Amino acid sequence: MSLDDRSKRILDELVSNPSITSMALEKKYDLTRRQLGYSFNKINEWLMTKSLPVIERTRKGHFIIEQCVFTKLNGEERSPALETTVLSENQRVYLIIMMLLSSEEELSLHHFTIELDVSKNTILSDMKRVQTELNDYELTIRYTRKAGYLLEGKEFQIRKLLIHVTYQLLQVHSGQNKIKELANIETDQLHEFNKRIENVESKLNLKFTDEKLATMPYILILILRRIEQGNEINSFSIEYEELSDTKEYQATEEIFHDARQIPVEERLFITLHLLTTNVYWSEYLTDDDAIPRLVPAIDNMLRLFEKSACIYLQDREQLMNKLLQHIKPAYYRIKYQLTETMDMQDSLNKEFKELHHLVKRSTGPLKDLIGNDIPESETTYITMLIGGWMTKQGDSIEKKIKAIVVCPQGVSVSRLMFTELRELFPGFVFLDSLSVREFLDYGLDYDIVFSPTSLETDKKLFISNAFLGHEEKYRLRKQVMLELHGYIPRDINVDHLLDIIRNNAVIKNEKTLTEDLQKYIDRDEEASVKQPMKTRDINLNDLIPANHITIRNSVESWEEAIHVSAKPLVEGGKIEPEYVDAMIRRTGEDPYIVIGPNIAIPHAAPEEGVNEVGMSLLRLEEGVNFTKDYSINLVIVIAAVDKHQHIHALMQLMKLAGSETDRNHVISADSVEEIQKMIALYSVD
């Protein structure tokens, strides 16, 4: 074992001045009787490890030291004290927190000044920074003359802080020594817990990452110390059923085998720590029993990413396994708010910043499964994994055209424009739909801008209407392709295409491939922007006839408004009752449901109960509150069977919503006929 800094100072004082009394020592080093007793016991334990006689203390506070102690200590080179390198402010903050977390005795201000070798004023200043750090964990520092400095707050939050601070200290130079000194952790203890963790790895058939393997012994020792001191987790939100059947829960037996009876909550916390610890290999990674639906959620996330990034990820099964290694422990970290609060953004290179943006936009399936937002540090790590995989397969979004959509006409119009353009240019990476104000402060790299209004930009700007007809789509596509590539889509030579394909793939039937390519190139000029065998567009008044319009003075709630508005569609068999429930369920999730002042369009997915395309309208004289921000007078239920049939009528509805005069005319209408006339004005091609 080794002596802490204070105990070394006291031993040096006793050897050089053996006539000093206990009271004089307490006064000289600003110690309480208990603190001096603690150090005195440590000194005697250390002497016994050196096969030296212990120092005795008389009732009057004098010390009896045998000659061999003087001879031995004066004759050998003294151990160096705690490193005297100058510590940064952040390092001192973490060291102070470590002392507060791990001390087995009361802590005075003088205690901190001795251990960190700085002035009292510096420590008092550092304490303010410590409290700032603690605010993130809803913890506070309390000081009393009797108990010294203590941490106050929920033990679960203290454990989160302990894990974070231990990790941070182990990253600095000689961090292991600093923790051992300040927390009084013996090397033998660390060796013992390393053995236990190795046994856990064996039982779980996995290997922890080197970084986690280095951190875990310290964390487990300090957690057990807090338990022994009576600092136990009382109320805990961990689901017993979710963790008690895991292999990690059984592995806690190895960690606790020589401890006193450990409460279930503590076993669950250690289980959670094992589950949240990153691994680089596991035999059971694809075992779905522990986290049902995790694999499908990751698969859906990858599909959304591929669509956004316009790429195809090769060797998908290997990539899935690699992602599982990170996301399986991340699942528990995110669910129980144990994600390490470290900023990894700076570790992303320029290209990965755009990639990270696309990954964040694709994590919806994980968020739905876990029930919490995915923290930045977790999405950043997923980005690095996917980005590394793309680099390995020779792919990059840097090689692709990156576009943004800037629309001043509101979030719903902007979103609709974004969707339309992404379908029109499937080879482009569309990063965002933005307002003009957001565009001015946009930080990601892009190549082209689509907007219905002129903008000041050094990038290529294409002016496009918010609502595009078929001819407008064709002209825009032709203009963009000609300016970016020097050709329009139909000016493609089949022979040149075949040469490219031969160089990169094996062609099984060249004749059939040539015919299929030629058919695709020679299709109708508008085929790239519309479905083949296209039927007549459905207008707004086709979908909202008189019997689909309801006029009411008021309703009690937003939910009732959806029921009343949808009633004609249910009675007409166009939707099932469960579609109404789905709309209500989705209302809180979809910020795009409000498309303008006083007007909203509740809807759900076609597979949730739509039999036939249709719309229905409810006009309320007295608006109904949709959240605290919106009061709605017009509720138009949309039942779509696909992405196409209703879109023409929806564009007409958006134009009506964009006209304040005509929108207010509908809201103040006294009859169904009056509303019909206004709808008819917008139901023209």
XYZ file of C-alpha atoms in Angstrom:
685
model
C 0.000 0.000 0.000
C 0.988 3.677 -0.349
C 0.410 6.649 1.927
C -1.725 9.580 0.915
C -0.132 13.013 0.847
C -1.435 14.155 4.241
C -0.327 10.960 5.999
C 3.153 11.337 4.474
C 3.401 14.899 5.809
C 2.383 13.785 9.318
C 4.845 10.861 9.304
C 7.643 13.204 8.166
C 6.736 15.573 11.010
C 6.782 12.753 13.598
C 10.176 11.458 12.407
C 11.764 14.912 12.361
C 10.019 16.149 15.537
C 9.015 13.141 17.693
C 8.202 15.346 20.716
C 5.273 17.052 18.949
C 1.838 16.430 20.487
C -1.451 15.475 18.861
C -2.891 18.909 19.590
C 0.115 20.633 17.991
C -0.241 18.447 14.875
C -3.948 19.249 14.600
C -3.254 22.958 14.873
C -0.288 22.969 12.468
C -2.122 21.087 9.721
C -5.638 22.414 10.485
C -6.981 18.930 11.202
C -9.842 17.646 13.301
C -9.167 14.942 15.879
C -10.933 12.454 13.646
C -8.835 13.391 10.591
C -5.621 13.014 12.558
C -6.812 9.641 13.881
C -7.590 8.504 10.348
C -4.090 9.424 9.127
C -2.485 7.913 12.233
C -4.190 4.563 11.524
C -3.040 4.722 7.888
C 0.560 5.384 9.008
C 0.507 2.345 11.314
C -0.975 0.116 8.597
C 1.791 1.270 6.247
C 4.487 0.592 8.894
C 3.193 -2.953 9.361
C 3.510 -3.610 5.605
C 7.186 -2.599 5.995
C 7.579 -5.006 8.989
C 8.141 -2.031 11.282
C 6.679 -1.494 14.781
C 3.634 0.762 14.982
C 3.732 4.218 16.552
C 1.912 4.414 19.877
C 0.064 7.451 21.200
C -0.254 8.198 24.960
C -3.321 9.538 26.721
C -1.719 12.971 26.907
C -1.195 13.059 23.131
C 2.516 12.211 22.942
C 3.983 9.656 20.508
C 6.251 6.658 21.161
C 8.404 5.755 18.150
C 10.940 2.940 18.217
C 14.513 3.596 16.997
C 14.273 1.146 14.080
C 11.540 3.334 12.555
C 13.880 6.352 12.566
C 16.736 4.262 11.182
C 14.669 2.710 8.426
C 12.939 5.890 7.309
C 16.020 8.105 7.473
C 18.125 5.536 5.715
C 15.957 4.962 2.644
C 14.956 7.314 -0.118
C 11.628 8.881 0.674
C 8.634 8.228 -1.600
C 7.708 11.206 -3.726
C 4.569 13.068 -2.645
C 1.549 13.546 -4.846
C 2.734 14.920 -8.174
C 3.565 18.559 -7.977
C 2.883 19.386 -11.624
C 0.675 22.461 -12.063
C -2.941 21.378 -12.456
C -5.394 23.105 -14.776
C -8.643 24.547 -13.418
C -10.671 21.713 -14.960
C -8.354 19.090 -13.485
C -8.615 20.669 -10.020
C -12.408 20.709 -10.342
C -12.485 16.985 -11.158
C -10.003 16.188 -8.361
C -12.113 18.090 -5.834
C -15.211 16.193 -6.987
C -13.317 12.898 -6.721
C -12.387 13.759 -3.121
C -16.028 14.590 -2.338
C -17.173 11.319 -3.935
C -14.629 8.989 -2.384
C -13.522 10.352 0.975
C -13.953 8.085 3.972
C -13.764 11.049 6.384
C -14.958 14.643 6.642
C -13.253 17.137 4.376
C -12.132 20.618 5.429
C -10.954 23.484 3.248
C -7.421 22.850 4.487
C -7.712 19.258 3.303
C -8.196 20.468 -0.289
C -5.358 22.995 -0.077
C -2.904 20.325 1.133
C -3.914 17.696 -1.415
C -3.955 20.069 -4.401
C -1.120 22.321 -3.153
C -2.951 25.592 -3.831
C -4.173 28.485 -1.681
C -7.494 28.666 0.157
C -8.671 31.422 -2.191
C -7.942 29.211 -5.186
C -9.939 26.357 -3.627
C -12.864 28.689 -2.846
C -12.832 29.865 -6.454
C -12.628 26.256 -7.663
C -15.605 25.349 -5.462
C -17.786 27.700 -7.513
C -16.725 25.898 -10.682
C -17.398 22.563 -8.974
C -20.956 23.697 -8.220
C -21.434 24.697 -11.862
C -20.401 21.170 -12.868
C -22.737 19.690 -10.252
C -25.715 21.689 -11.537
C -25.943 19.365 -14.548
C -26.520 16.500 -12.106
C -28.915 18.406 -9.796
C -26.386 18.125 -6.941
C -25.088 20.699 -4.455
C -22.149 21.093 -2.064
C -23.031 21.576 1.598
C -20.612 22.526 4.376
C -21.008 22.095 8.139
C -18.348 22.433 10.815
C -19.117 18.938 12.053
C -19.299 17.026 8.759
C -17.141 19.223 6.511
C -17.845 19.407 2.773
C -20.480 16.968 1.458
C -22.366 16.257 -1.751
C -26.142 16.476 -1.511
C -28.653 15.082 -3.986
C -30.042 11.825 -5.297
C -27.590 8.951 -5.074
C -28.403 7.901 -8.637
C -27.185 11.318 -9.844
C -24.072 11.021 -7.659
C -23.302 7.671 -9.314
C -23.632 9.248 -12.764
C -21.225 11.973 -11.663
C -18.817 9.372 -10.231
C -18.693 7.488 -13.545
C -18.168 10.699 -15.524
C -15.436 12.153 -13.272
C -13.542 8.848 -13.070
C -13.502 8.641 -16.862
C -12.334 12.264 -17.197
C -9.508 11.888 -14.643
C -8.204 8.726 -16.258
C -7.710 10.700 -19.493
C -5.197 13.126 -17.934
C -1.494 12.526 -17.360
C -0.936 10.265 -14.321
C -4.693 10.198 -13.786
C -4.537 6.682 -12.316
C -2.058 7.789 -9.656
C -4.111 10.847 -8.806
C -7.265 8.782 -8.259
C -5.384 6.190 -6.220
C -3.873 8.886 -4.011
C -6.984 10.990 -3.466
C -9.451 8.110 -3.155
C -6.984 5.951 -1.212
C -7.343 2.988 -3.568
C -4.779 0.235 -3.170
C -3.024 -1.381 -6.130
C -4.010 -4.796 -4.744
C -7.672 -3.744 -4.857
C -7.372 -2.792 -8.507
C -5.729 -6.125 -9.361
C -8.514 -7.979 -7.545
C -11.281 -6.151 -9.419
C -9.479 -6.599 -12.717
C -9.631 -10.351 -12.081
C -13.342 -10.100 -11.294
C -14.016 -8.180 -14.502
C -12.063 -10.775 -16.498
C -14.285 -13.447 -14.921
C -17.343 -11.400 -15.886
C -16.080 -11.258 -19.485
C -15.705 -15.025 -19.415
C -19.221 -15.546 -18.048
C -20.763 -13.148 -20.556
C -18.669 -14.370 -23.504
C -17.640 -10.855 -24.447
C -14.671 -8.507 -24.318
C -14.960 -4.939 -23.030
C -13.050 -2.206 -24.832
C -9.623 -1.388 -23.378
C -10.855 2.077 -22.380
C -13.781 0.675 -20.400
C -11.683 -2.109 -18.926
C -9.301 0.495 -17.492
C -12.147 2.525 -15.989
C -14.384 -0.184 -14.505
C -12.223 -1.285 -11.514
C -12.092 2.267 -10.138
C -15.828 2.769 -10.620
C -16.762 -0.548 -9.006
C -14.450 0.038 -6.012
C -15.867 3.515 -5.430
C -19.475 2.346 -5.817
C -18.938 -0.450 -3.304
C -17.318 2.038 -0.922
C -20.366 4.309 -1.129
C -22.655 1.331 -0.465
C -20.591 0.368 2.590
C -20.843 3.965 3.842
C -24.638 3.721 3.656
C -25.024 5.790 0.474
C -27.446 3.480 -1.291
C -29.842 4.053 -4.143
C -33.342 4.117 -2.669
C -35.830 5.011 -5.372
C -34.833 3.753 -8.777
C -36.565 3.965 -12.150
C -34.798 0.895 -13.543
C -37.234 -1.758 -14.685
C -36.469 -4.918 -12.692
C -38.094 -7.162 -15.299
C -35.948 -5.689 -18.070
C -32.619 -6.299 -16.303
C -33.081 -9.200 -13.871
C -33.134 -11.855 -16.603
C -29.982 -10.616 -18.303
C -26.661 -12.432 -18.159
C -25.167 -9.230 -16.764
C -27.412 -9.445 -13.671
C -26.105 -12.933 -12.955
C -22.546 -11.650 -13.435
C -22.947 -9.218 -10.516
C -22.462 -12.246 -8.260
C -18.820 -12.271 -9.334
C -18.406 -8.612 -8.407
C -20.203 -8.851 -5.052
C -19.029 -12.291 -3.929
C -17.178 -11.026 -0.815
C -19.433 -8.076 0.012
C -22.176 -7.953 2.591
C -25.788 -8.406 1.477
C -26.306 -6.002 -1.420
C -29.797 -4.531 -2.054
C -31.557 -5.397 -5.309
C -31.397 -1.748 -6.437
C -27.602 -1.815 -6.164
C -27.373 -5.062 -8.100
C -29.532 -3.497 -10.789
C -27.264 -0.446 -10.940
C -24.131 -2.582 -11.372
C -26.024 -4.634 -13.979
C -26.864 -1.417 -15.771
C -23.225 -0.347 -15.646
C -22.194 -3.648 -17.264
C -24.920 -3.300 -19.899
C -23.905 0.258 -20.753
C -20.217 -0.575 -21.078
C -18.932 -0.688 -24.656
C -17.640 -4.003 -25.994
C -15.538 -4.824 -29.026
C -16.621 -8.453 -29.285
C -19.590 -10.470 -28.067
C -20.965 -13.894 -28.820
C -24.528 -12.729 -28.143
C -24.718 -9.449 -30.045
C -27.556 -10.573 -32.303
C -29.562 -12.069 -29.425
C -32.922 -10.289 -29.652
C -34.233 -11.585 -26.321
C -32.526 -8.843 -24.284
C -33.842 -5.919 -26.384
C -36.737 -6.959 -28.633
C -37.027 -5.005 -31.914
C -33.524 -3.499 -31.604
C -32.232 -5.131 -34.794
C -35.258 -3.994 -36.907
C -34.903 -0.476 -35.473
C -31.232 -0.297 -36.526
C -32.125 -1.709 -39.941
C -34.838 0.937 -40.418
C -32.405 3.635 -39.308
C -29.915 2.496 -41.965
C -32.610 2.483 -44.667
C -33.631 6.054 -43.810
C -29.971 7.074 -43.889
C -29.406 5.421 -47.276
C -32.378 7.305 -48.666
C -31.178 10.653 -47.271
C -27.550 10.133 -48.333
C -28.405 8.583 -51.712
C -26.081 5.628 -51.160
C -26.228 1.856 -50.811
C -24.331 0.400 -47.855
C -22.462 -2.774 -48.798
C -21.854 -5.817 -46.552
C -24.898 -4.800 -44.569
C -24.804 -7.710 -42.107
C -21.251 -6.881 -41.016
C -22.182 -3.215 -40.587
C -25.249 -4.225 -38.543
C -23.033 -6.246 -36.177
C -20.639 -3.328 -35.815
C -23.493 -0.948 -35.017
C -24.991 -3.431 -32.547
C -21.729 -3.455 -30.594
C -22.251 0.243 -29.917
C -26.041 0.610 -29.934
C -26.854 -2.296 -27.595
C -25.052 -0.687 -24.607
C -26.134 2.741 -25.874
C -29.773 1.601 -25.587
C -29.430 1.322 -21.813
C -27.292 4.476 -21.534
C -29.918 6.527 -23.352
C -32.926 4.969 -21.637
C -31.557 5.595 -18.143
C -29.773 8.892 -18.953
C -26.278 7.483 -18.372
C -24.723 8.755 -21.584
C -21.354 10.377 -20.927
C -21.645 14.130 -21.360
C -18.610 14.565 -23.583
C -18.619 16.638 -26.749
C -17.334 14.565 -29.650
C -18.317 17.107 -32.329
C -14.748 18.346 -32.658
C -13.657 14.829 -33.608
C -15.739 14.988 -36.810
C -13.956 16.117 -39.939
C -15.596 18.479 -42.425
C -17.321 15.791 -44.480
C -18.627 13.955 -41.430
C -20.477 17.079 -40.225
C -22.938 16.764 -43.121
C -23.014 12.999 -42.599
C -23.780 13.530 -38.913
C -26.707 15.740 -39.880
C -28.150 12.962 -42.062
C -27.567 10.332 -39.352
C -29.406 12.469 -36.780
C -32.318 12.773 -39.178
C -32.432 8.980 -39.517
C -32.458 7.983 -35.835
C -36.255 8.165 -35.484
C -36.681 4.354 -35.245
C -34.173 4.220 -32.340
C -35.859 7.139 -30.594
C -39.252 5.433 -30.916
C -37.865 2.152 -29.525
C -36.017 3.702 -26.567
C -38.534 6.426 -25.766
C -35.872 9.173 -25.416
C -34.051 11.559 -27.734
C -30.699 10.243 -28.955
C -27.885 12.345 -27.377
C -25.317 14.093 -29.552
C -22.428 11.948 -28.326
C -24.269 8.754 -29.321
C -25.260 10.010 -32.791
C -21.720 11.281 -33.312
C -20.294 7.834 -32.611
C -22.847 6.213 -34.953
C -21.823 8.769 -37.584
C -18.168 7.800 -37.196
C -19.035 4.109 -37.602
C -21.165 4.652 -40.713
C -18.717 7.205 -42.133
C -15.826 4.800 -41.655
C -17.822 2.071 -43.380
C -18.556 4.349 -46.344
C -14.873 5.253 -46.626
C -14.007 1.556 -46.576
C -16.370 0.866 -49.485
C -15.056 3.905 -51.369
C -18.232 5.978 -51.049
C -18.628 9.568 -49.926
C -21.349 12.203 -49.859
C -18.601 14.687 -50.777
C -18.893 13.298 -54.306
C -22.636 13.960 -54.356
C -24.494 17.211 -54.957
C -25.799 18.567 -51.654
C -28.877 20.763 -51.807
C -30.962 22.856 -49.437
C -34.468 24.262 -49.861
C -35.119 27.818 -48.649
C -38.778 28.799 -48.449
C -40.241 31.889 -46.739
C -43.829 30.588 -46.891
C -43.955 28.590 -43.651
C -42.815 25.215 -42.389
C -45.524 23.121 -44.099
C -45.017 24.648 -47.551
C -41.262 24.337 -47.074
C -41.581 20.687 -46.126
C -43.822 19.930 -49.105
C -41.379 21.671 -51.457
C -38.496 19.707 -49.901
C -40.291 16.376 -50.478
C -41.223 17.229 -54.062
C -37.693 18.271 -55.014
C -36.106 15.234 -53.360
C -38.319 12.985 -55.497
C -37.518 15.055 -58.591
C -33.739 14.808 -57.989
C -33.214 11.372 -56.371
C -29.434 11.566 -56.862
C -29.024 14.724 -54.783
C -28.467 14.790 -51.027
C -31.101 17.171 -49.629
C -29.847 18.432 -46.287
C -32.610 20.714 -45.008
C -35.653 22.852 -45.683
C -35.027 26.278 -44.149
C -36.611 29.651 -43.572
C -34.712 32.652 -44.938
C -33.549 33.536 -41.415
C -32.275 29.976 -40.823
C -30.529 30.080 -44.210
C -28.532 33.175 -43.205
C -27.008 31.282 -40.251
C -26.770 27.820 -41.857
C -23.496 26.097 -40.989
C -23.366 22.959 -43.172
C -21.686 22.768 -46.563
C -23.939 22.595 -49.644
C -23.687 23.012 -53.422
C -27.047 24.320 -54.641
C -30.083 26.167 -53.299
C -33.699 25.821 -54.369
C -35.975 28.702 -53.432
C -39.132 30.459 -54.695
C -37.422 33.799 -53.998
C -34.089 35.384 -54.893
C -31.360 34.998 -52.249
C -27.890 36.393 -51.776
C -25.585 33.381 -52.067
C -22.343 32.390 -53.779
C -23.759 28.902 -54.468
C -25.848 27.915 -57.495
C -29.396 29.202 -56.949
C -32.402 27.765 -58.770
C -35.638 29.726 -58.491
C -38.520 27.283 -58.185
C -42.200 27.726 -57.363
C -43.283 26.221 -54.071
C -45.947 24.227 -55.958
C -44.701 22.635 -59.169
C -46.891 21.398 -62.000
C -45.706 18.639 -64.307
C -44.402 20.991 -67.000
C -42.627 23.095 -64.355
C -40.986 19.976 -62.902
C -39.703 18.938 -66.302
C -38.337 22.407 -67.083
C -36.646 22.682 -63.683
C -35.037 19.259 -63.994
C -33.807 20.112 -67.480
C -32.389 23.464 -66.294
C -30.607 21.982 -63.272
C -29.074 19.040 -65.117
C -27.946 21.215 -68.002
C -26.258 23.726 -65.691
C -24.651 21.167 -63.372
C -23.663 18.429 -65.842
C -23.934 19.948 -69.281
C -26.656 17.536 -70.426
C -30.353 16.917 -69.972
C -31.598 13.520 -68.775
C -32.609 12.115 -72.169
C -29.245 12.959 -73.829
C -27.726 9.671 -72.654
C -25.920 7.173 -74.902
C -26.716 3.521 -74.156
C -23.332 2.339 -75.440
C -21.534 4.671 -73.051
C -23.676 3.366 -70.197
C -22.839 -0.235 -71.126
C -19.125 0.563 -71.121
C -19.415 1.921 -67.571
C -21.418 -1.106 -66.425
C -18.970 -3.607 -67.982
C -16.089 -1.967 -66.096
C -17.835 -2.319 -62.766
C -20.124 -5.365 -62.936
C -20.749 -8.699 -64.657
C -23.556 -8.461 -67.247
C -25.575 -11.678 -67.503
C -27.667 -10.704 -70.565
C -26.295 -7.744 -72.486
C -29.079 -7.753 -75.113
C -31.864 -7.532 -72.509
C -29.976 -4.889 -70.521
C -29.498 -2.777 -73.674
C -33.226 -2.990 -74.499
C -34.265 -2.082 -70.926
C -31.887 0.869 -70.789
C -33.091 2.149 -74.152
C -36.736 1.867 -73.042
C -35.945 3.859 -69.924
C -34.108 6.603 -71.832
C -36.728 6.819 -74.599
C -39.672 7.034 -72.215
C -42.019 10.032 -72.281
C -40.102 13.209 -71.447
C -42.314 13.711 -68.420
C -41.796 10.160 -67.142
C -39.075 11.320 -64.774
C -41.510 13.547 -62.985
C -44.774 11.637 -63.080
C -46.139 8.135 -62.863
C -46.782 6.232 -66.128
C -50.403 5.735 -67.191
C -51.274 8.901 -65.314
C -54.971 9.650 -64.801
C -56.602 13.076 -64.412
C -55.502 15.072 -61.363
C -58.032 15.091 -58.537
C -59.051 18.622 -57.578
C -59.872 19.943 -54.128
C -63.610 20.158 -54.734
C -63.588 16.516 -55.910
C -62.291 15.421 -52.494
C -64.379 17.852 -50.388
C -67.975 17.688 -51.694
C -70.855 19.308 -49.762
C -71.533 16.212 -47.652
C -67.911 16.259 -46.407
C -68.284 19.760 -44.887
C -69.413 20.263 -41.281
C -70.149 23.606 -39.603
C -70.040 23.869 -35.800
C -69.868 26.772 -33.358
C -67.345 24.994 -31.121
C -66.042 21.673 -29.796
C -64.730 20.683 -26.360
C -61.309 19.451 -27.424
C -58.880 18.882 -30.241
C -59.693 15.172 -30.165
C -63.411 15.906 -30.624
C -62.580 18.208 -33.559
C -60.859 15.326 -35.359
C -63.786 12.958 -34.644
C -66.357 15.475 -35.938
C -64.331 16.391 -39.015
C -63.667 12.736 -39.917
C -67.261 11.546 -39.379
C -68.331 11.944 -43.074
C -65.337 9.893 -44.212
C -66.086 7.132 -41.683
C -69.785 7.040 -42.634
C -68.871 6.976 -46.323
C -66.527 4.012 -45.811
C -63.481 5.937 -47.017
C -61.688 5.403 -43.687
C -62.010 2.991 -40.768
C -62.625 4.203 -37.179
C -59.073 3.176 -36.251
C -57.748 5.781 -38.713
C -59.336 8.465 -36.523
C -57.556 7.027 -33.480
C -54.275 7.009 -35.426
C -54.701 10.687 -36.362
C -55.293 11.637 -32.722
C -52.272 9.604 -31.653
C -50.054 11.262 -34.266
C -51.282 14.795 -33.610
C -48.817 15.439 -30.791
C -45.934 13.994 -32.825
C -46.374 16.029 -36.034
C -45.520 19.732 -35.941
C -46.495 19.997 -39.621
C -50.171 19.377 -38.926
C -50.728 23.155 -38.620
C -50.268 24.539 -42.153
C -51.204 28.127 -41.507
C -52.990 30.480 -39.099
C -56.197 28.819 -37.863
C -55.937 25.802 -40.185
C -54.743 22.224 -39.599
C -54.646 18.980 -41.586
C -54.691 15.909 -39.292
C -53.701 12.703 -41.091
C -52.088 9.318 -40.557
C -50.442 6.615 -42.689
C -52.497 4.917 -45.444
C -52.037 1.496 -43.827
C -53.655 2.730 -40.606
C -57.190 2.494 -41.998
C -57.640 4.285 -45.371
C -59.899 2.557 -47.915
C -60.213 5.366 -50.462
C -58.678 8.805 -51.007
C -60.726 11.619 -49.498
C -60.888 14.828 -47.454
C -63.391 16.314 -45.032
C -63.652 19.797 -43.535
C -64.851 21.076 -40.166
C -65.403 24.817 -39.748
C -65.462 26.081 -36.143
C -66.709 29.573 -35.336
C -64.836 29.412 -32.032
C -61.326 28.033 -32.459
C -60.140 24.910 -30.638
C -56.711 24.936 -28.982
C -54.047 22.751 -30.534
C -51.274 23.091 -27.926
C -50.840 26.490 -26.275
C -49.520 28.020 -29.505
C -52.373 27.450 -31.940
C -56.120 28.080 -32.065
C -57.689 26.247 -35.004
C -60.921 27.118 -36.873
C -60.528 24.865 -39.932
C -59.811 21.161 -39.492
C -59.332 19.305 -42.801
C -58.878 15.555 -42.417
C -56.798 13.989 -45.189
C -57.101 10.299 -46.094
C -54.364 9.369 -48.575
C -53.909 5.955 -50.189
C -50.467 6.781 -51.603
C -48.107 9.713 -52.127
C -49.692 10.870 -55.390
C -53.483 10.850 -55.725
C -54.204 13.583 -53.167
C -51.164 15.777 -53.820
C -52.778 18.035 -56.470
C -55.721 18.775 -54.186
C -53.332 19.313 -51.275
C -51.420 21.938 -53.258
C -54.696 23.715 -53.977
C -55.545 23.584 -50.277
C -52.106 25.032 -49.418
C -52.747 27.965 -51.774
C -56.075 28.588 -50.075
C -54.380 28.396 -46.656
C -51.802 30.942 -47.864
C -54.431 33.590 -48.657
C -55.432 35.414 -45.475
C -58.512 36.969 -47.114
C -59.941 33.750 -48.543
C -59.012 31.713 -45.472
C -60.909 34.144 -43.248
C -63.814 34.057 -45.714
C -64.115 30.296 -45.159
C -63.837 30.675 -41.384
C -66.638 33.286 -41.300
C -68.880 31.481 -43.816
C -72.489 30.954 -42.705
C -73.281 27.995 -44.944
C -71.826 24.913 -46.600
C -72.591 26.429 -50.012
C -70.467 29.484 -49.227
C -67.511 27.273 -48.255
C -68.026 25.194 -51.441
C -67.800 28.289 -53.622
C -64.495 29.284 -52.059
C -63.093 25.754 -52.490
C -64.201 25.811 -56.138
C -62.133 28.979 -56.760
C -58.986 27.011 -55.910
C -60.022 23.795 -57.680
C -58.595 24.699 -61.091
C -55.474 23.387 -62.824
